[in-house]
Amino acid sequence: MAMASAMDLSPPTFFLSGTSSSSSSSSLRRLSSISVSRFRRLSNHKLQLLCQATAGTEPQSGLSVSGSKLAARSGQDRLLKVPISNIRNFSIIAHIDHGKSTLADKLLQVTGTVQNRDMKEQFLDNMDLERERGITIKLQAARMRYVFEDKPYCLNLIDTPGHVDFSYEVSRSLAACEGALLVVDASQGVEAQTLANVYLALENNLEIIPVLNKIDLPGAEPEKVLREIEEVIGLDCSKAIFCSAKEGIGITEILDAIVQRIPAPRDTARNPLRALIFDSYYDPYRGVIVYFRVIDGKVKKGDRIFFMASGKDYFADEVGVLSPNQIQVDELYAGEVGYIAASVRSVADARVGDTITHYSRKAESSLPGYEEATPMVFCGLFPVDADQFPDLRDALEKLQLNDAALKFEPETSSAMGFGFRCGFLGLLHMEIVQERLEREYNLNLITTAPSVVYRVNTVNGDTTLCSNPSRLPDPGQRKSVEEPYVKIELLTPKDYIGALMELAQERRGEFKEMKYIAENRASILYELPLAEMVGDFFDQLKSRTKGYASMEYSVIGYRESDLIKLDILINAEMVEPLSTIVHRDKAYSVGRALTQKLKELIPRQMFKVPIQACIGSKVIASEALSAIRKDVLAKCYGGDISRKKKLLKKQAAGKKRMKAIGRVDVPQEAFMAVLKLEREVL
């Protein structure tokens, strides 16, 4: 007993492990009040547990006495049923790189859901791509068990992505929760995506618990960040929790707050079954695996279930929970989160946002589904090897099941053959999909320059949507062309305000508002075309502000603009894959850059090859590829000049005839280089 108490009740020196000696004193001052009070609570709690253990009683707590024995015991009981009033469904929302995945790891570890021997960083991020980039891409769920005041609670965590492109995934997880942890980096403060995620949570009427992470860092300013949250977001931060997920500070307080402050689901277990699908993925052996939250009623293994949107019915072969691996159970009732495997083979039968009900006792109405994801950025995906086209189609169909925001349709190109025109939420989303196709399905792909969806008003009163320059109506049929505009909010230190305003003005931005959200941080509001943002806008934003600025945007509608189709002609033949839709003011610079690049890339021919950038029939930029010329005068050692002129005239006639019937083959490498250039200059 004495040995155990000496080990467990030692002063909390581990709170500051990992910090440098120069920062230890400042960190200790900042955390002294928090650490002392927490140490007293932990000491009393552990002493009580030791006394219970000595008396022969079974300690019931999510905390550990030595190592993580009690946490492990509690974690092993996580499949035991609890009353609906003891269920808590919550998600974690944060800006990218604010420590969200680290906090989720620590919650899994402290509750005993994952044993220490199985633990690894970014445990819920199970894709190699997520680990390499340090970001969360795919939504994940985990069931935990936590004992608070001798009562067991079931905590369902739904981890969410943090990047602006994946706000759709965030909205899906929030619709299945009653509360959310708002994680803010104590050293970086409120950032753009923090605001966007909070507004999403408020729209879903969630209880929000502010959590200040990374308070152990030397540059942490928790009090300043608290004021920022109150002033910018308007949340009451009197009960905000200070934590460091990496060092394990404040994890118990977070778990207690989840139990105390997040409301329980409504007790509707006796109503007809209604379950909301918030995610799904394709398993090659079991078919479509559906992740869902039971809103009303209950579902058992073997039940005949009905998908209300698609009108299909299946038998539930397997019902289980995610903890975080799939564990089979016999039954799930209202408030619980789990999965169903029903041998669903068709992608269209299990749509994300659909409602599951019983076939024999159907619900009167389906649940209000999620907003349909609207692709904003389009590009062409073509296999390098034409034989891989069927494989690419199958891969996109399977990937679309995991990623409901992905849209695609077949497309043909004279240069690259058969492929698909794909729609994405943003540029990062596009990169992720391309990398997943190449890694998971072993495909070699070429990606065309990203473009947006334009709205074309024709002279006969029709309106058509156009995402591909080749489908743009002729100038004589066009009345006007509209392009999507976005409202973009830039959060930046005051030192970089000028650089960001210059960047926005270069991209045809319209200044709306600027306000200081703190003494040295400003929020700048612009409205600018989405087409100007899908290029390297984010890269420029980070480079001009040394990485300190952040951005968040939302589409606000279409506006009429002076847009034209820029065509590239090689030897008087139009090369359709290189055509682009640009603003008239940028047409010359883009045309000049493309013609110069093509001149470097296209191999020389036996005849002169003109390379032209045209608007309609008007040439705005031109380069010429000189011919490979044989020296026909080499055999003339002298004599009359007329002999030389005759030979040169004969050669010129041959070049002219060759040019008339000759064809220039643009190599694949040239297309890839020009497509990369288009991404830079557009």
XYZ file of C-alpha atoms in Angstrom:
682
model
C 0.000 0.000 0.000
C 2.775 2.374 0.936
C 4.700 1.487 -2.181
C 1.651 1.998 -4.383
C 0.780 5.346 -2.861
C 4.371 6.533 -3.088
C 4.407 5.681 -6.744
C 0.989 7.068 -7.622
C 0.898 10.191 -5.430
C 4.241 11.657 -6.434
C 4.298 15.312 -7.545
C 3.148 15.828 -11.165
C 6.553 16.483 -12.689
C 5.551 14.579 -15.841
C 3.282 17.458 -16.896
C 6.249 19.340 -18.349
C 8.221 16.493 -19.824
C 9.371 17.120 -23.360
C 9.862 20.878 -22.878
C 13.225 22.587 -22.914
C 14.795 23.704 -19.659
C 14.556 27.388 -20.700
C 10.792 27.114 -21.092
C 10.110 24.916 -18.051
C 9.884 27.774 -15.557
C 7.507 29.867 -17.697
C 5.352 26.839 -18.474
C 5.290 25.874 -14.799
C 4.111 29.376 -13.790
C 1.406 29.284 -16.419
C 0.176 25.829 -15.362
C 0.805 26.026 -11.626
C -2.784 26.748 -10.612
C -4.154 24.108 -13.004
C -1.590 21.446 -12.070
C -1.908 21.855 -8.292
C -5.699 21.596 -8.253
C -5.632 18.675 -10.656
C -2.952 16.917 -8.612
C -5.071 17.190 -5.478
C -8.097 15.739 -7.257
C -6.079 12.910 -8.793
C -4.401 12.115 -5.480
C -7.719 11.897 -3.621
C -9.261 9.786 -6.388
C -6.321 7.361 -6.550
C -6.199 7.070 -2.752
C -9.896 6.146 -2.782
C -9.268 3.523 -5.475
C -6.360 2.029 -3.497
C -8.523 1.791 -0.391
C -11.278 0.098 -2.436
C -8.775 -2.372 -3.832
C -7.458 -3.129 -0.317
C -10.977 -3.703 0.958
C -11.613 -6.185 -1.833
C -14.035 -4.043 -3.812
C -13.804 -3.631 -7.581
C -12.735 -0.070 -8.502
C -14.900 1.407 -11.244
C -13.090 4.226 -12.988
C -11.563 5.177 -16.300
C -8.417 6.376 -14.471
C -5.412 4.172 -13.827
C -3.988 3.091 -10.469
C -0.751 1.715 -11.803
C -0.042 1.953 -15.478
C -3.437 1.570 -17.127
C -4.968 -1.510 -15.471
C -8.254 0.105 -14.501
C -8.515 1.945 -17.791
C -7.925 -1.311 -19.620
C -10.561 -3.087 -17.506
C -13.040 -0.323 -18.217
C -12.130 -0.354 -21.907
C -12.678 -4.108 -22.147
C -16.258 -3.616 -20.875
C -17.111 -1.089 -23.596
C -19.477 -3.500 -25.358
C -21.730 -3.716 -22.280
C -25.030 -1.899 -22.730
C -25.752 1.332 -20.837
C -29.014 3.314 -20.537
C -29.701 5.783 -23.358
C -29.304 8.585 -20.798
C -25.658 7.488 -20.385
C -24.747 7.685 -24.090
C -22.767 10.676 -25.362
C -22.152 11.262 -29.075
C -19.538 13.903 -29.847
C -17.007 14.945 -32.469
C -13.785 16.919 -32.413
C -13.580 19.991 -34.632
C -10.457 22.057 -35.194
C -8.333 23.832 -37.771
C -5.786 21.650 -39.515
C -2.723 20.828 -37.353
C -4.226 21.977 -34.032
C -3.749 18.566 -32.395
C -7.125 16.983 -33.042
C -5.844 13.500 -33.938
C -3.414 13.551 -31.001
C -6.265 14.354 -28.622
C -8.352 11.529 -30.090
C -5.405 9.153 -29.540
C -5.119 10.191 -25.916
C -8.867 9.753 -25.293
C -8.674 6.215 -26.710
C -5.658 5.464 -24.534
C -6.987 6.919 -21.268
C -10.337 5.131 -21.587
C -8.595 1.828 -22.303
C -10.173 1.502 -25.741
C -6.721 0.915 -27.222
C -4.055 -0.815 -25.179
C -0.665 0.832 -24.755
C 1.077 -1.956 -26.680
C -1.205 -1.340 -29.690
C -1.011 2.443 -29.543
C 0.604 4.470 -32.289
C 0.447 8.117 -33.320
C -2.597 9.188 -35.340
C -4.284 5.887 -34.463
C -7.553 6.757 -36.218
C -5.740 7.986 -39.335
C -5.335 4.557 -40.892
C -4.284 5.678 -44.388
C -0.586 6.007 -45.208
C -1.412 9.252 -46.988
C -2.872 10.717 -43.781
C 0.208 9.834 -41.793
C 2.627 11.189 -44.396
C 0.840 14.540 -44.679
C -0.077 14.740 -40.991
C -3.730 15.462 -41.775
C -7.055 13.681 -41.356
C -8.732 12.862 -44.665
C -11.265 10.136 -43.900
C -13.928 10.330 -41.221
C -13.444 7.766 -38.395
C -15.557 6.636 -35.430
C -14.719 4.972 -32.091
C -16.768 3.744 -29.119
C -15.308 4.290 -25.647
C -16.435 3.440 -22.114
C -15.828 5.878 -19.275
C -16.867 5.617 -15.630
C -17.919 8.894 -14.000
C -19.164 8.998 -10.390
C -19.507 5.201 -10.380
C -21.753 5.224 -13.459
C -20.593 3.747 -16.786
C -21.005 5.951 -19.854
C -20.734 5.084 -23.537
C -18.843 7.765 -25.469
C -19.049 7.670 -29.272
C -16.285 9.749 -30.849
C -16.472 10.712 -34.513
C -13.136 12.122 -35.669
C -13.368 14.707 -38.465
C -11.015 16.163 -41.101
C -9.761 19.708 -40.552
C -8.974 21.065 -44.036
C -11.338 23.463 -45.773
C -11.840 21.025 -48.671
C -13.330 18.419 -46.329
C -15.959 20.592 -44.648
C -18.531 18.222 -46.169
C -17.122 15.369 -44.064
C -17.301 17.594 -40.982
C -20.982 18.350 -41.608
C -21.729 14.612 -41.971
C -20.225 13.762 -38.598
C -21.809 16.736 -36.822
C -25.280 15.648 -37.955
C -24.783 12.402 -35.998
C -23.728 14.101 -32.725
C -25.163 16.108 -29.827
C -21.945 17.890 -28.898
C -18.474 18.842 -30.089
C -15.039 19.575 -28.666
C -13.696 22.782 -30.201
C -9.905 22.332 -30.120
C -7.842 25.510 -30.520
C -4.041 25.658 -30.509
C -2.995 27.820 -27.535
C -0.021 29.146 -29.508
C -1.705 29.804 -32.876
C -5.140 30.956 -31.728
C -8.368 31.124 -33.712
C -7.889 30.350 -37.410
C -10.193 30.448 -40.406
C -11.337 26.837 -40.388
C -11.975 27.074 -36.649
C -14.690 29.621 -37.403
C -16.182 27.603 -40.256
C -16.433 24.427 -38.160
C -17.973 26.281 -35.219
C -20.650 27.740 -37.466
C -21.387 24.238 -38.810
C -21.752 22.976 -35.239
C -24.032 25.872 -34.277
C -26.248 25.163 -37.294
C -26.714 21.634 -35.907
C -27.504 23.004 -32.389
C -24.582 21.181 -30.797
C -23.214 21.785 -27.315
C -19.686 23.163 -27.847
C -16.908 22.634 -25.289
C -13.873 24.917 -25.895
C -10.542 23.105 -25.394
C -7.178 24.896 -25.502
C -4.549 22.427 -26.668
C -0.729 22.559 -26.615
C -0.540 24.660 -23.424
C 2.847 23.068 -22.665
C 4.503 24.874 -25.601
C 6.798 27.808 -24.737
C 4.844 30.113 -27.077
C 1.416 29.217 -25.680
C -0.785 32.166 -24.672
C -3.972 30.545 -23.342
C -5.492 33.659 -21.774
C -5.047 35.637 -24.990
C -6.559 32.824 -27.076
C -9.514 32.602 -24.686
C -10.249 36.280 -25.274
C -9.967 35.655 -29.027
C -12.528 32.853 -28.865
C -14.947 34.985 -26.865
C -14.552 38.060 -29.093
C -14.436 36.378 -32.507
C -16.719 33.366 -32.063
C -18.847 34.609 -29.181
C -18.567 31.443 -27.057
C -18.556 31.567 -23.274
C -15.073 30.399 -22.275
C -15.514 30.523 -18.498
C -15.522 26.697 -18.497
C -12.870 26.232 -21.182
C -10.481 23.329 -20.587
C -6.695 23.736 -20.728
C -4.959 20.637 -22.022
C -1.917 19.203 -23.725
C -2.845 16.061 -25.627
C 0.797 15.155 -26.164
C 1.706 15.344 -22.462
C -1.633 14.014 -21.166
C -2.637 17.196 -19.339
C -6.357 17.853 -18.915
C -7.620 14.628 -20.542
C -9.648 13.636 -17.455
C -11.312 17.083 -17.348
C -12.287 16.703 -21.018
C -13.888 13.304 -20.397
C -15.746 14.668 -17.348
C -16.982 17.649 -19.385
C -18.244 15.353 -22.167
C -20.332 13.439 -19.635
C -21.585 16.506 -17.750
C -22.182 19.047 -20.523
C -23.109 17.137 -23.704
C -26.790 16.111 -23.695
C -27.851 12.488 -24.051
C -29.758 11.294 -27.146
C -33.557 11.203 -27.008
C -35.051 7.911 -25.798
C -36.925 6.808 -28.922
C -36.040 3.105 -28.887
C -39.724 2.075 -29.163
C -40.346 4.047 -32.341
C -39.941 2.522 -35.836
C -36.297 2.207 -36.835
C -34.661 5.260 -38.411
C -30.867 5.251 -38.761
C -28.795 7.885 -40.537
C -25.909 6.766 -42.777
C -22.942 9.092 -42.224
C -20.210 7.113 -43.965
C -19.548 3.918 -45.912
C -16.757 2.087 -47.662
C -16.347 -0.847 -50.010
C -14.995 -4.151 -48.737
C -14.074 -6.610 -51.520
C -15.285 -9.596 -49.457
C -18.333 -8.250 -47.594
C -19.567 -5.586 -50.019
C -20.600 -2.130 -48.861
C -20.045 -1.543 -45.129
C -22.380 1.176 -43.838
C -21.579 3.379 -40.818
C -24.722 4.754 -39.209
C -26.211 6.421 -36.129
C -29.483 4.990 -34.796
C -31.864 7.912 -34.286
C -35.082 5.989 -33.506
C -35.834 2.340 -32.749
C -33.416 -0.575 -32.715
C -31.780 -2.921 -35.226
C -30.710 -6.548 -34.714
C -28.578 -9.016 -36.601
C -30.738 -10.809 -39.160
C -33.297 -7.980 -39.522
C -34.582 -7.199 -42.989
C -33.648 -3.549 -43.506
C -34.831 -1.048 -46.093
C -32.909 1.897 -47.587
C -35.533 4.616 -47.996
C -33.847 6.722 -50.700
C -32.788 3.886 -53.010
C -35.799 1.635 -52.247
C -33.616 -1.466 -51.811
C -33.904 -4.045 -49.021
C -31.309 -6.419 -47.564
C -30.799 -8.724 -44.582
C -28.401 -7.450 -41.924
C -25.770 -10.213 -41.922
C -23.587 -8.407 -39.408
C -24.265 -5.606 -36.905
C -21.529 -4.138 -34.755
C -19.776 -1.174 -33.195
C -16.545 0.640 -34.040
C -14.222 0.524 -31.077
C -12.242 1.595 -33.113
C -11.991 -1.765 -34.905
C -15.208 -3.494 -35.924
C -16.678 -5.643 -33.134
C -19.901 -7.592 -33.697
C -22.884 -7.142 -31.349
C -26.419 -8.566 -31.371
C -28.353 -5.287 -31.247
C -28.021 -1.489 -31.526
C -30.664 0.893 -30.208
C -31.458 4.616 -30.350
C -28.443 6.828 -29.715
C -25.796 4.241 -30.584
C -23.297 4.395 -33.457
C -22.268 1.290 -35.371
C -21.974 -0.476 -38.712
C -23.989 -2.906 -40.835
C -22.742 -5.434 -43.378
C -25.651 -6.659 -45.511
C -23.923 -7.930 -48.675
C -24.774 -4.695 -50.460
C -23.068 -4.973 -53.848
C -24.273 -1.850 -55.632
C -22.715 1.506 -54.932
C -26.001 3.334 -55.544
C -27.978 1.246 -53.027
C -26.279 2.656 -49.915
C -26.037 6.396 -50.405
C -24.522 8.550 -47.705
C -27.327 10.556 -46.075
C -29.927 7.812 -46.661
C -32.217 6.540 -43.884
C -32.291 2.876 -42.844
C -35.593 1.455 -41.558
C -37.204 -1.972 -41.109
C -38.762 -3.549 -44.181
C -41.792 -4.821 -42.255
C -42.260 -1.690 -40.083
C -41.233 1.245 -42.206
C -40.845 4.721 -40.715
C -43.341 7.351 -41.855
C -40.668 9.764 -43.070
C -36.941 9.670 -43.713
C -34.501 11.721 -41.673
C -33.446 15.098 -43.038
C -30.363 14.098 -45.020
C -27.104 15.891 -45.499
C -26.597 18.605 -48.065
C -25.616 17.184 -51.416
C -21.907 17.776 -51.952
C -21.411 20.149 -54.875
C -18.105 19.749 -56.752
C -16.443 23.090 -57.338
C -13.207 22.080 -59.098
C -13.075 19.844 -62.189
C -10.227 18.186 -64.015
C -9.663 15.340 -66.461
C -8.147 12.048 -65.299
C -6.615 9.906 -68.056
C -4.685 6.636 -67.708
C -1.173 6.731 -69.189
C -1.820 3.224 -70.506
C -5.096 3.101 -72.481
C -5.630 -0.521 -71.360
C -6.163 0.730 -67.797
C -9.368 2.626 -68.665
C -11.731 -0.135 -67.326
C -9.603 -0.350 -64.167
C -9.847 3.423 -63.716
C -13.637 3.274 -64.052
C -13.911 0.504 -61.432
C -11.533 2.331 -59.091
C -13.521 5.580 -59.327
C -16.773 3.720 -58.608
C -15.292 2.117 -55.494
C -13.666 5.356 -54.371
C -16.932 7.235 -54.849
C -18.505 4.994 -52.228
C -15.873 6.097 -49.701
C -15.999 9.695 -50.897
C -19.523 10.894 -51.661
C -18.237 14.293 -52.810
C -16.456 12.767 -55.831
C -18.319 13.048 -59.163
C -17.149 11.760 -62.551
C -18.305 11.235 -66.124
C -16.593 9.722 -69.201
C -14.547 12.025 -71.446
C -12.499 11.544 -74.610
C -9.504 13.563 -75.726
C -7.716 13.551 -79.067
C -4.412 13.742 -77.231
C -4.915 11.436 -74.269
C -7.643 9.038 -75.354
C -10.377 7.830 -73.008
C -10.661 9.152 -69.465
C -13.013 10.804 -66.989
C -14.021 14.354 -66.140
C -13.996 14.427 -62.322
C -15.456 16.939 -59.883
C -13.827 17.713 -56.516
C -14.430 19.937 -53.496
C -11.070 21.660 -53.867
C -7.447 21.304 -54.901
C -6.328 19.228 -51.910
C -9.297 16.924 -52.474
C -8.167 16.537 -56.099
C -4.596 15.663 -55.067
C -5.785 13.171 -52.460
C -8.085 11.369 -54.912
C -5.331 11.162 -57.530
C -2.833 9.760 -55.021
C -5.345 7.248 -53.660
C -6.128 6.024 -57.183
C -2.434 5.577 -57.929
C -1.557 3.925 -54.603
C -4.584 1.786 -53.809
C -5.424 0.730 -57.367
C -1.949 0.800 -59.023
C -2.914 3.237 -61.778
C -0.664 5.692 -63.645
C -2.662 8.852 -64.321
C -2.386 12.181 -66.147
C -4.303 15.096 -64.611
C -5.407 18.078 -66.707
C -5.459 21.633 -65.386
C -8.249 22.248 -62.837
C -11.233 24.307 -63.936
C -14.574 25.401 -62.491
C -18.176 25.151 -63.699
C -19.249 28.125 -65.822
C -22.845 29.096 -66.523
C -23.406 30.073 -70.166
C -26.470 32.099 -71.223
C -27.225 31.590 -74.923
C -28.986 33.965 -77.329
C -32.070 31.722 -77.496
C -32.623 32.056 -73.729
C -31.188 28.706 -72.595
C -28.699 28.318 -69.756
C -26.089 25.558 -69.827
C -23.371 24.522 -67.391
C -19.891 24.051 -68.820
C -16.829 22.676 -67.030
C -14.870 21.734 -70.153
C -13.616 24.377 -72.649
C -14.412 22.050 -75.552
C -18.124 22.214 -74.651
C -18.309 26.006 -74.580
C -20.810 27.230 -77.223
C -19.527 29.285 -80.165
C -19.176 33.060 -79.642
C -22.157 33.701 -81.908
C -24.412 31.599 -79.682
C -23.206 33.036 -76.371
C -25.023 35.937 -74.774
C -22.980 35.995 -71.535
C -20.782 33.745 -69.404
C -21.047 33.624 -65.603
C -18.456 32.218 -63.216
C -18.751 31.165 -59.559
C -17.624 33.660 -56.924
C -16.512 32.871 -53.397
C -16.429 34.870 -50.204
C -13.007 34.311 -48.736
C -11.897 35.227 -45.234
C -8.178 35.607 -44.596
C -6.863 35.580 -41.013
C -3.348 36.962 -40.804
C -0.870 38.754 -38.527
C -0.984 42.497 -39.155
C 2.531 42.492 -40.685
C 1.274 40.627 -43.770
C -1.933 42.558 -44.479
C -0.378 44.417 -47.436
C 0.985 41.258 -49.046
C -2.379 39.488 -48.840
C -4.317 42.473 -50.177
C -1.911 42.639 -53.112
C -2.438 38.909 -53.777
C -6.232 39.248 -53.681
C -6.189 42.272 -56.005
C -4.034 40.372 -58.522
C -6.690 37.630 -58.563
C -9.526 40.046 -59.458
C -10.700 40.201 -55.848
C -13.200 42.763 -54.556
C -12.336 44.130 -51.116
C -15.256 44.009 -48.663
C -14.094 44.408 -45.087
C -11.111 44.361 -42.756
C -11.272 44.158 -38.966
C -8.833 43.456 -36.170
C -9.854 40.385 -34.171
C -6.970 40.883 -31.757
C -4.212 43.390 -31.172
C -1.943 41.960 -33.864
C -4.302 39.769 -35.958
C -6.665 40.909 -38.662
C -9.501 39.382 -40.661
C -9.724 40.443 -44.319
C -12.858 39.720 -46.336
C -12.755 39.500 -50.142
C -15.008 38.289 -52.905
C -13.152 36.792 -55.848
C -13.717 34.301 -58.688
C -13.295 30.654 -57.745
C -11.283 30.133 -60.936
C -8.603 32.482 -59.565
C -8.416 30.487 -56.352
C -8.122 26.930 -57.717
C -4.604 27.539 -58.949
C -1.773 28.294 -56.571
C -3.681 30.794 -54.404
C -3.243 28.799 -51.194
C 0.474 28.247 -51.870
C 0.945 31.968 -52.490
C -0.999 32.768 -49.330
C 1.337 30.636 -47.227
C 4.547 31.779 -48.897
C 3.735 35.501 -48.661
C 2.886 35.221 -44.953
C 5.609 32.710 -43.975
C 2.886 30.192 -43.177
C 1.074 32.300 -40.564
C -2.108 33.146 -42.498
C -5.118 30.879 -42.910
C -8.176 31.025 -45.136
C -11.754 29.801 -45.345
C -14.148 30.265 -48.228
C -17.747 29.626 -49.244
C -19.432 29.889 -52.644
C -21.822 32.859 -52.877
C -23.183 32.414 -56.408
C -22.503 33.239 -60.048
C -21.603 36.602 -61.596
C -21.222 37.668 -65.206
C -17.611 38.130 -66.332
C -15.735 38.895 -69.547
C -14.584 35.317 -70.156
C -13.243 33.963 -73.434
C -11.996 30.650 -74.794
C -8.266 30.629 -75.504
C -7.332 28.131 -78.237
C -3.881 26.787 -79.086
C -3.110 26.138 -82.774
C -0.102 24.063 -83.844
C 0.546 24.205 -87.593
C -2.932 25.734 -88.038
C -4.600 22.774 -86.283
C -6.465 23.331 -83.029
C -5.251 21.218 -80.108
C -8.436 20.786 -78.076
C -6.889 19.497 -74.804
C -4.837 22.692 -74.474
C -7.831 25.060 -74.768
C -8.728 27.020 -71.633
C -11.356 29.495 -70.439
C -9.711 32.656 -69.121
C -10.603 36.250 -68.369
C -9.921 38.598 -71.266
C -7.437 40.636 -69.189
C -5.258 37.558 -68.588
C -5.543 36.057 -72.062
C -2.298 37.553 -73.434
C -0.077 36.518 -70.512
C -1.490 32.984 -70.469
C -1.236 32.654 -74.274
C 2.348 33.919 -74.307
C 3.396 31.491 -71.546
C 1.782 28.507 -73.295
C 3.276 29.195 -76.728
C 6.750 29.716 -75.299
C 6.551 26.470 -73.338
C 5.305 24.500 -76.344
C 8.160 25.840 -78.453
C 10.605 24.317 -75.963
C 8.812 20.983 -75.783
C 7.735 20.111 -79.332
C 10.536 18.471 -81.337
C 11.615 20.258 -84.536
C 10.124 19.049 -87.814
C 11.314 19.073 -91.423
C 9.168 22.183 -91.957
C 8.466 25.394 -90.041
C 5.769 24.976 -87.370
C 3.816 28.033 -86.156
C 2.465 27.821 -82.569
C -0.345 30.313 -81.959
C -2.671 31.326 -79.116
C -5.993 32.581 -80.500
C -9.237 34.140 -79.322
C -11.612 33.025 -82.046
C -9.747 33.887 -85.254
C -7.583 36.583 -83.667
C -3.991 35.556 -82.887
C -2.771 37.172 -79.640
C 0.537 35.325 -79.156
C 2.725 33.381 -81.556
C 5.957 31.445 -81.657
C 7.560 29.559 -84.546
C 9.459 26.317 -84.441
C 12.167 26.537 -87.113
C 12.585 23.662 -89.544
C 15.369 21.131 -89.600
C 17.231 22.402 -92.667
C 19.593 20.480 -94.911
C 22.479 22.529 -96.236
C 21.789 22.247 -100.001
C 24.616 24.695 -100.798
C 27.296 22.412 -99.405
C 28.167 21.061 -102.880
C 28.449 24.544 -104.428
C 32.069 25.631 -104.230
C 31.611 28.663 -106.382
C 29.962 29.545 -109.645
C 27.049 31.850 -110.372
C 24.627 32.977 -107.611
C 21.669 31.821 -109.735
C 22.697 28.189 -109.137
C 22.448 28.703 -105.360
C 19.108 30.523 -105.677
C 17.714 27.675 -107.748
C 18.669 25.099 -105.108
C 17.239 27.231 -102.265
C 13.992 27.819 -104.222
C 13.639 24.078 -104.811
C 14.163 23.380 -101.094
C 11.584 26.047 -100.112
C 9.011 24.492 -102.443
C 9.562 21.092 -100.847
C 9.172 22.562 -97.339
C 5.940 24.283 -98.381
C 4.520 21.054 -99.802
C 5.577 19.137 -96.693
C 3.950 21.737 -94.422
C 0.666 21.417 -96.305
C 0.474 17.658 -95.856
C 2.641 17.305 -92.731
C 1.239 16.560 -89.259
C 2.834 17.538 -85.953
C 2.576 14.931 -83.210
C 2.721 16.582 -79.814
C 4.501 14.159 -77.441
C 2.855 13.064 -74.200
C 5.611 14.731 -72.176
C 4.767 18.064 -73.799
C 1.112 17.734 -72.830
C 2.000 16.906 -69.240
C 4.425 19.834 -68.997
C 1.919 22.280 -70.511
C -0.852 21.033 -68.194
C 1.460 21.647 -65.267
C 2.198 25.121 -66.638
C -1.536 25.833 -66.971
C -1.967 25.045 -63.302
C 0.698 27.653 -62.525
C -0.395 30.490 -64.818
C -4.188 30.211 -64.608
